[in-house]
Amino acid sequence: MLKKFKNLSDYARTSVSTYGIVLLAFAVIFPLQQAGMLSYSLSGMLVPICAYIVMAISLNLTVGVLGELSLGHAGFMSVGAFSGAVAAVSLGNGVPDVVRLIIGIVIGGILAGIAGLLIGIPVLRLKGDYLAIVTLAFGEIIKNIVNCLYIGVDKKGLHFSMTDVASLNMTDGTVILKGPQGAVGIPKIASFVAGIVLILVTLFIVINLVHSRTGRAIKAIRNNQIAAESVGIGVTKYKLTAFITSAALAGMAGAMYAMNYSSIVAKKFDFNTSILILVFVVLGGMGKFFGTIIATTVLYMLPEIFREFGEYRMLIYAVVLVIVMLAKNSSGAKVLKDKIADFVKNIFAKRKKEKAGGAGNE
């Protein structure tokens, strides 16, 4: 079985491993959730974990596949979160929750993709540290715009203001976004099933993009931009394709995340969130989506696992991160990985030999 798996194409191996781990997790966790066998804290983390997995996969497209360092990914998540929340509240209770959720996620993805286009056109002309600084500034700009924005809805439609609630000039309407107080009255319609579906959709988009002609062009740009330009590859076009796709998926994740809570604030999507997602990508492996899923799940749950240590839990979390990073890049870890692979291979070979021997005796 292991030999057959190795003989598969890179596309097939990536698809089997990533889809497989997601479906396996769903098959194990969903029945436990329905039976009420999960703790309250773990049940509450399911949707956020799904949202952060989508965020990490989308960032991996920019950082791991395209090779550009982006530190403003939380900004795209913020755009999707608040636009998706506004859309869900505006539709009202007369619309089924599933429809509100889908529309909120789609609108969040579209607006985040537009933001990715607007920021990507000037930013992707930069490289290295300059690109990182500008994307970081973008994330902070989005956070401050949201803190100054007031949005309400009534029978006449949406009302916008950059001053205060009173200037919305509504009659018997609902205030959705209250500046620094964030979005309130959000319907809690996100679910674990919807989160899993969003992960599968994200994997389908990203994996097929990476293994397509466009993906090969993106990798060529990452490896050597000058050589890619010399053979006629449109650098700006393919960079924008990866960047906009990444931004749109982050917006969809943000909308899913927002509709898991009754209220959210812009502070949640600050620089620290962008760094956290980048840590998930680096630890999981650049361009490795299977590892990204595992790393995101484990690292998101660690602070909750260490909660019994009180005020020292984040210190322990940081120490664990340092140890894991050192171990991941050490030669000893690579040797251990090879030994484990050889051990598993020997087990399959032994079982195959035993079956062959048993069939011969018959």
PDB file of C-alpha atoms in Angstrom, residues 187-348:
ATOM      1  CA  PRO A 187     -26.440  35.469  13.875  1.00  0.00           C
ATOM      2  CA  LYS A 188     -24.497  32.461  15.186  1.00  0.00           C
ATOM      3  CA  ILE A 189     -25.172  30.277  12.159  1.00  0.00           C
ATOM      4  CA  ALA A 190     -21.699  28.859  11.458  1.00  0.00           C
ATOM      5  CA  SER A 191     -21.297  25.140  12.096  1.00  0.00           C
ATOM      6  CA  PHE A 192     -18.632  22.460  12.103  1.00  0.00           C
ATOM      7  CA  VAL A 193     -20.138  20.893   8.980  1.00  0.00           C
ATOM      8  CA  ALA A 194     -19.974  24.222   7.137  1.00  0.00           C
ATOM      9  CA  GLY A 195     -16.376  24.635   8.315  1.00  0.00           C
ATOM     10  CA  ILE A 196     -15.380  21.234   6.928  1.00  0.00           C
ATOM     11  CA  VAL A 197     -17.097  22.017   3.613  1.00  0.00           C
ATOM     12  CA  LEU A 198     -15.209  25.320   3.409  1.00  0.00           C
ATOM     13  CA  ILE A 199     -11.903  23.526   4.067  1.00  0.00           C
ATOM     14  CA  LEU A 200     -12.644  21.005   1.300  1.00  0.00           C
ATOM     15  CA  VAL A 201     -13.583  23.797  -1.122  1.00  0.00           C
ATOM     16  CA  THR A 202     -10.378  25.659  -0.235  1.00  0.00           C
ATOM     17  CA  LEU A 203      -8.259  22.546  -0.740  1.00  0.00           C
ATOM     18  CA  PHE A 204      -9.944  21.858  -4.080  1.00  0.00           C
ATOM     19  CA  ILE A 205      -9.236  25.391  -5.312  1.00  0.00           C
ATOM     20  CA  VAL A 206      -5.667  25.606  -4.038  1.00  0.00           C
ATOM     21  CA  ILE A 207      -4.493  22.090  -4.941  1.00  0.00           C
ATOM     22  CA  ASN A 208      -5.911  22.296  -8.460  1.00  0.00           C
ATOM     23  CA  LEU A 209      -4.415  25.768  -8.890  1.00  0.00           C
ATOM     24  CA  VAL A 210      -0.974  24.652  -7.706  1.00  0.00           C
ATOM     25  CA  HIS A 211      -0.916  21.617 -10.025  1.00  0.00           C
ATOM     26  CA  SER A 212      -2.278  23.465 -13.040  1.00  0.00           C
ATOM     27  CA  ARG A 213      -0.429  25.369 -15.739  1.00  0.00           C
ATOM     28  CA  THR A 214      -0.958  28.524 -13.697  1.00  0.00           C
ATOM     29  CA  GLY A 215       0.548  26.853 -10.653  1.00  0.00           C
ATOM     30  CA  ARG A 216       3.633  25.800 -12.573  1.00  0.00           C
ATOM     31  CA  ALA A 217       4.062  29.387 -13.742  1.00  0.00           C
ATOM     32  CA  ILE A 218       3.730  30.640 -10.153  1.00  0.00           C
ATOM     33  CA  LYS A 219       6.386  28.172  -8.984  1.00  0.00           C
ATOM     34  CA  ALA A 220       8.668  29.251 -11.831  1.00  0.00           C
ATOM     35  CA  ILE A 221       8.333  32.868 -10.681  1.00  0.00           C
ATOM     36  CA  ARG A 222       9.152  31.811  -7.121  1.00  0.00           C
ATOM     37  CA  ASN A 223      12.259  29.900  -8.185  1.00  0.00           C
ATOM     38  CA  ASN A 224      13.656  32.551 -10.550  1.00  0.00           C
ATOM     39  CA  GLN A 225      11.609  35.554 -11.597  1.00  0.00           C
ATOM     40  CA  ILE A 226      14.114  36.762 -14.190  1.00  0.00           C
ATOM     41  CA  ALA A 227      14.225  33.358 -15.891  1.00  0.00           C
ATOM     42  CA  ALA A 228      10.417  33.183 -15.828  1.00  0.00           C
ATOM     43  CA  GLU A 229      10.154  36.581 -17.516  1.00  0.00           C
ATOM     44  CA  SER A 230      12.702  35.552 -20.131  1.00  0.00           C
ATOM     45  CA  VAL A 231      10.506  32.660 -21.330  1.00  0.00           C
ATOM     46  CA  GLY A 232       7.400  34.850 -21.581  1.00  0.00           C
ATOM     47  CA  ILE A 233       5.647  34.205 -18.277  1.00  0.00           C
ATOM     48  CA  GLY A 234       3.528  37.185 -17.226  1.00  0.00           C
ATOM     49  CA  VAL A 235       4.869  37.783 -13.733  1.00  0.00           C
ATOM     50  CA  THR A 236       2.296  40.404 -12.697  1.00  0.00           C
ATOM     51  CA  LYS A 237      -0.628  38.321 -13.961  1.00  0.00           C
ATOM     52  CA  TYR A 238       0.333  35.151 -12.114  1.00  0.00           C
ATOM     53  CA  LYS A 239       1.360  36.943  -8.936  1.00  0.00           C
ATOM     54  CA  LEU A 240      -2.013  38.671  -8.850  1.00  0.00           C
ATOM     55  CA  THR A 241      -3.794  35.376  -9.475  1.00  0.00           C
ATOM     56  CA  ALA A 242      -2.187  33.777  -6.435  1.00  0.00           C
ATOM     57  CA  PHE A 243      -2.558  36.878  -4.265  1.00  0.00           C
ATOM     58  CA  ILE A 244      -6.237  37.484  -5.109  1.00  0.00           C
ATOM     59  CA  THR A 245      -7.120  33.810  -4.641  1.00  0.00           C
ATOM     60  CA  SER A 246      -5.377  33.834  -1.275  1.00  0.00           C
ATOM     61  CA  ALA A 247      -7.178  37.029  -0.224  1.00  0.00           C
ATOM     62  CA  ALA A 248     -10.609  35.758  -1.316  1.00  0.00           C
ATOM     63  CA  LEU A 249     -10.202  32.507   0.620  1.00  0.00           C
ATOM     64  CA  ALA A 250      -9.083  34.473   3.686  1.00  0.00           C
ATOM     65  CA  GLY A 251     -12.223  36.609   3.377  1.00  0.00           C
ATOM     66  CA  MET A 252     -14.400  33.500   3.251  1.00  0.00           C
ATOM     67  CA  ALA A 253     -12.675  32.181   6.359  1.00  0.00           C
ATOM     68  CA  GLY A 254     -13.243  35.520   8.081  1.00  0.00           C
ATOM     69  CA  ALA A 255     -16.972  35.438   7.301  1.00  0.00           C
ATOM     70  CA  MET A 256     -17.216  31.900   8.676  1.00  0.00           C
ATOM     71  CA  TYR A 257     -15.312  32.949  11.789  1.00  0.00           C
ATOM     72  CA  ALA A 258     -17.501  36.024  12.394  1.00  0.00           C
ATOM     73  CA  MET A 259     -20.753  34.075  12.162  1.00  0.00           C
ATOM     74  CA  ASN A 260     -19.603  31.793  14.960  1.00  0.00           C
ATOM     75  CA  TYR A 261     -19.902  34.686  17.447  1.00  0.00           C
ATOM     76  CA  SER A 262     -22.594  37.209  18.318  1.00  0.00           C
ATOM     77  CA  SER A 263     -20.100  40.099  18.110  1.00  0.00           C
ATOM     78  CA  ILE A 264     -16.583  40.754  16.857  1.00  0.00           C
ATOM     79  CA  VAL A 265     -14.163  43.681  17.071  1.00  0.00           C
ATOM     80  CA  ALA A 266     -11.480  44.863  14.654  1.00  0.00           C
ATOM     81  CA  LYS A 267      -8.772  44.324  17.272  1.00  0.00           C
ATOM     82  CA  LYS A 268      -9.166  40.582  16.780  1.00  0.00           C
ATOM     83  CA  PHE A 269      -7.681  40.893  13.274  1.00  0.00           C
ATOM     84  CA  ASP A 270      -4.484  42.737  14.117  1.00  0.00           C
ATOM     85  CA  PHE A 271      -0.790  42.122  13.408  1.00  0.00           C
ATOM     86  CA  ASN A 272      -0.632  39.323  15.995  1.00  0.00           C
ATOM     87  CA  THR A 273      -3.227  37.317  14.086  1.00  0.00           C
ATOM     88  CA  SER A 274      -1.234  37.636  10.849  1.00  0.00           C
ATOM     89  CA  ILE A 275       1.908  36.428  12.623  1.00  0.00           C
ATOM     90  CA  LEU A 276       0.012  33.537  14.210  1.00  0.00           C
ATOM     91  CA  ILE A 277      -1.191  32.355  10.803  1.00  0.00           C
ATOM     92  CA  LEU A 278       2.328  32.709   9.406  1.00  0.00           C
ATOM     93  CA  VAL A 279       3.604  30.496  12.254  1.00  0.00           C
ATOM     94  CA  PHE A 280       1.054  27.841  11.274  1.00  0.00           C
ATOM     95  CA  VAL A 281       2.341  27.915   7.699  1.00  0.00           C
ATOM     96  CA  VAL A 282       6.033  27.821   8.594  1.00  0.00           C
ATOM     97  CA  LEU A 283       5.631  25.005  11.100  1.00  0.00           C
ATOM     98  CA  GLY A 284       3.390  22.991   8.785  1.00  0.00           C
ATOM     99  CA  GLY A 285       5.800  23.379   5.882  1.00  0.00           C
ATOM    100  CA  MET A 286       6.038  25.843   3.020  1.00  0.00           C
ATOM    101  CA  GLY A 287       3.775  24.624   0.230  1.00  0.00           C
ATOM    102  CA  LYS A 288       2.747  21.557   2.275  1.00  0.00           C
ATOM    103  CA  PHE A 289      -1.011  21.613   2.839  1.00  0.00           C
ATOM    104  CA  PHE A 290      -1.218  18.385   4.841  1.00  0.00           C
ATOM    105  CA  GLY A 291       1.321  19.692   7.358  1.00  0.00           C
ATOM    106  CA  THR A 292      -0.437  23.063   7.472  1.00  0.00           C
ATOM    107  CA  ILE A 293      -3.704  21.401   8.535  1.00  0.00           C
ATOM    108  CA  ILE A 294      -1.987  19.438  11.317  1.00  0.00           C
ATOM    109  CA  ALA A 295       0.085  22.386  12.558  1.00  0.00           C
ATOM    110  CA  THR A 296      -2.903  24.747  12.638  1.00  0.00           C
ATOM    111  CA  THR A 297      -5.058  22.311  14.575  1.00  0.00           C
ATOM    112  CA  VAL A 298      -2.400  21.470  17.155  1.00  0.00           C
ATOM    113  CA  LEU A 299      -1.111  25.006  17.695  1.00  0.00           C
ATOM    114  CA  TYR A 300      -4.609  26.473  17.993  1.00  0.00           C
ATOM    115  CA  MET A 301      -5.522  23.939  20.662  1.00  0.00           C
ATOM    116  CA  LEU A 302      -2.298  24.210  22.687  1.00  0.00           C
ATOM    117  CA  PRO A 303      -3.219  27.405  24.614  1.00  0.00           C
ATOM    118  CA  GLU A 304      -6.479  25.748  25.689  1.00  0.00           C
ATOM    119  CA  ILE A 305      -4.627  22.598  26.731  1.00  0.00           C
ATOM    120  CA  PHE A 306      -2.213  24.706  28.804  1.00  0.00           C
ATOM    121  CA  ARG A 307      -5.026  26.747  30.411  1.00  0.00           C
ATOM    122  CA  GLU A 308      -4.545  24.961  33.746  1.00  0.00           C
ATOM    123  CA  PHE A 309      -1.140  26.650  34.039  1.00  0.00           C
ATOM    124  CA  GLY A 310      -2.885  30.018  34.323  1.00  0.00           C
ATOM    125  CA  GLU A 311      -0.792  33.065  33.489  1.00  0.00           C
ATOM    126  CA  TYR A 312       2.167  30.897  32.443  1.00  0.00           C
ATOM    127  CA  ARG A 313       0.307  29.122  29.650  1.00  0.00           C
ATOM    128  CA  MET A 314       1.405  31.507  26.870  1.00  0.00           C
ATOM    129  CA  LEU A 315       5.003  31.305  28.099  1.00  0.00           C
ATOM    130  CA  ILE A 316       4.836  27.514  27.882  1.00  0.00           C
ATOM    131  CA  TYR A 317       3.195  27.834  24.463  1.00  0.00           C
ATOM    132  CA  ALA A 318       6.090  30.004  23.232  1.00  0.00           C
ATOM    133  CA  VAL A 319       8.668  27.560  24.595  1.00  0.00           C
ATOM    134  CA  VAL A 320       6.918  24.657  22.857  1.00  0.00           C
ATOM    135  CA  LEU A 321       6.953  26.613  19.588  1.00  0.00           C
ATOM    136  CA  VAL A 322      10.694  27.231  19.864  1.00  0.00           C
ATOM    137  CA  ILE A 323      11.408  23.578  20.657  1.00  0.00           C
ATOM    138  CA  VAL A 324       9.240  22.320  17.783  1.00  0.00           C
ATOM    139  CA  MET A 325      10.862  24.737  15.316  1.00  0.00           C
ATOM    140  CA  LEU A 326      14.352  23.662  16.374  1.00  0.00           C
ATOM    141  CA  ALA A 327      13.442  19.987  16.224  1.00  0.00           C
ATOM    142  CA  LYS A 328      11.772  20.372  12.829  1.00  0.00           C
ATOM    143  CA  ASN A 329      14.907  21.824  11.248  1.00  0.00           C
ATOM    144  CA  SER A 330      17.471  19.609  12.975  1.00  0.00           C
ATOM    145  CA  SER A 331      19.243  16.717  11.285  1.00  0.00           C
ATOM    146  CA  GLY A 332      18.091  14.440  14.094  1.00  0.00           C
ATOM    147  CA  ALA A 333      14.446  15.074  13.193  1.00  0.00           C
ATOM    148  CA  LYS A 334      15.130  14.137   9.573  1.00  0.00           C
ATOM    149  CA  VAL A 335      16.864  10.930  10.642  1.00  0.00           C
ATOM    150  CA  LEU A 336      13.940  10.070  12.933  1.00  0.00           C
ATOM    151  CA  LYS A 337      11.500  10.721  10.089  1.00  0.00           C
ATOM    152  CA  ASP A 338      13.449   8.384   7.788  1.00  0.00           C
ATOM    153  CA  LYS A 339      13.543   5.681  10.472  1.00  0.00           C
ATOM    154  CA  ILE A 340       9.794   5.913  11.010  1.00  0.00           C
ATOM    155  CA  ALA A 341       9.219   5.675   7.248  1.00  0.00           C
ATOM    156  CA  ASP A 342      11.498   2.619   7.030  1.00  0.00           C
ATOM    157  CA  PHE A 343       9.729   1.032  10.000  1.00  0.00           C
ATOM    158  CA  VAL A 344       6.295   1.459   8.407  1.00  0.00           C
ATOM    159  CA  LYS A 345       7.630   0.200   5.082  1.00  0.00           C
ATOM    160  CA  ASN A 346       9.052  -2.928   6.724  1.00  0.00           C
ATOM    161  CA  ILE A 347       5.726  -3.640   8.430  1.00  0.00           C
ATOM    162  CA  PHE A 348       3.850  -3.530   5.118  1.00  0.00           C
TER     163      PHE A 348
END
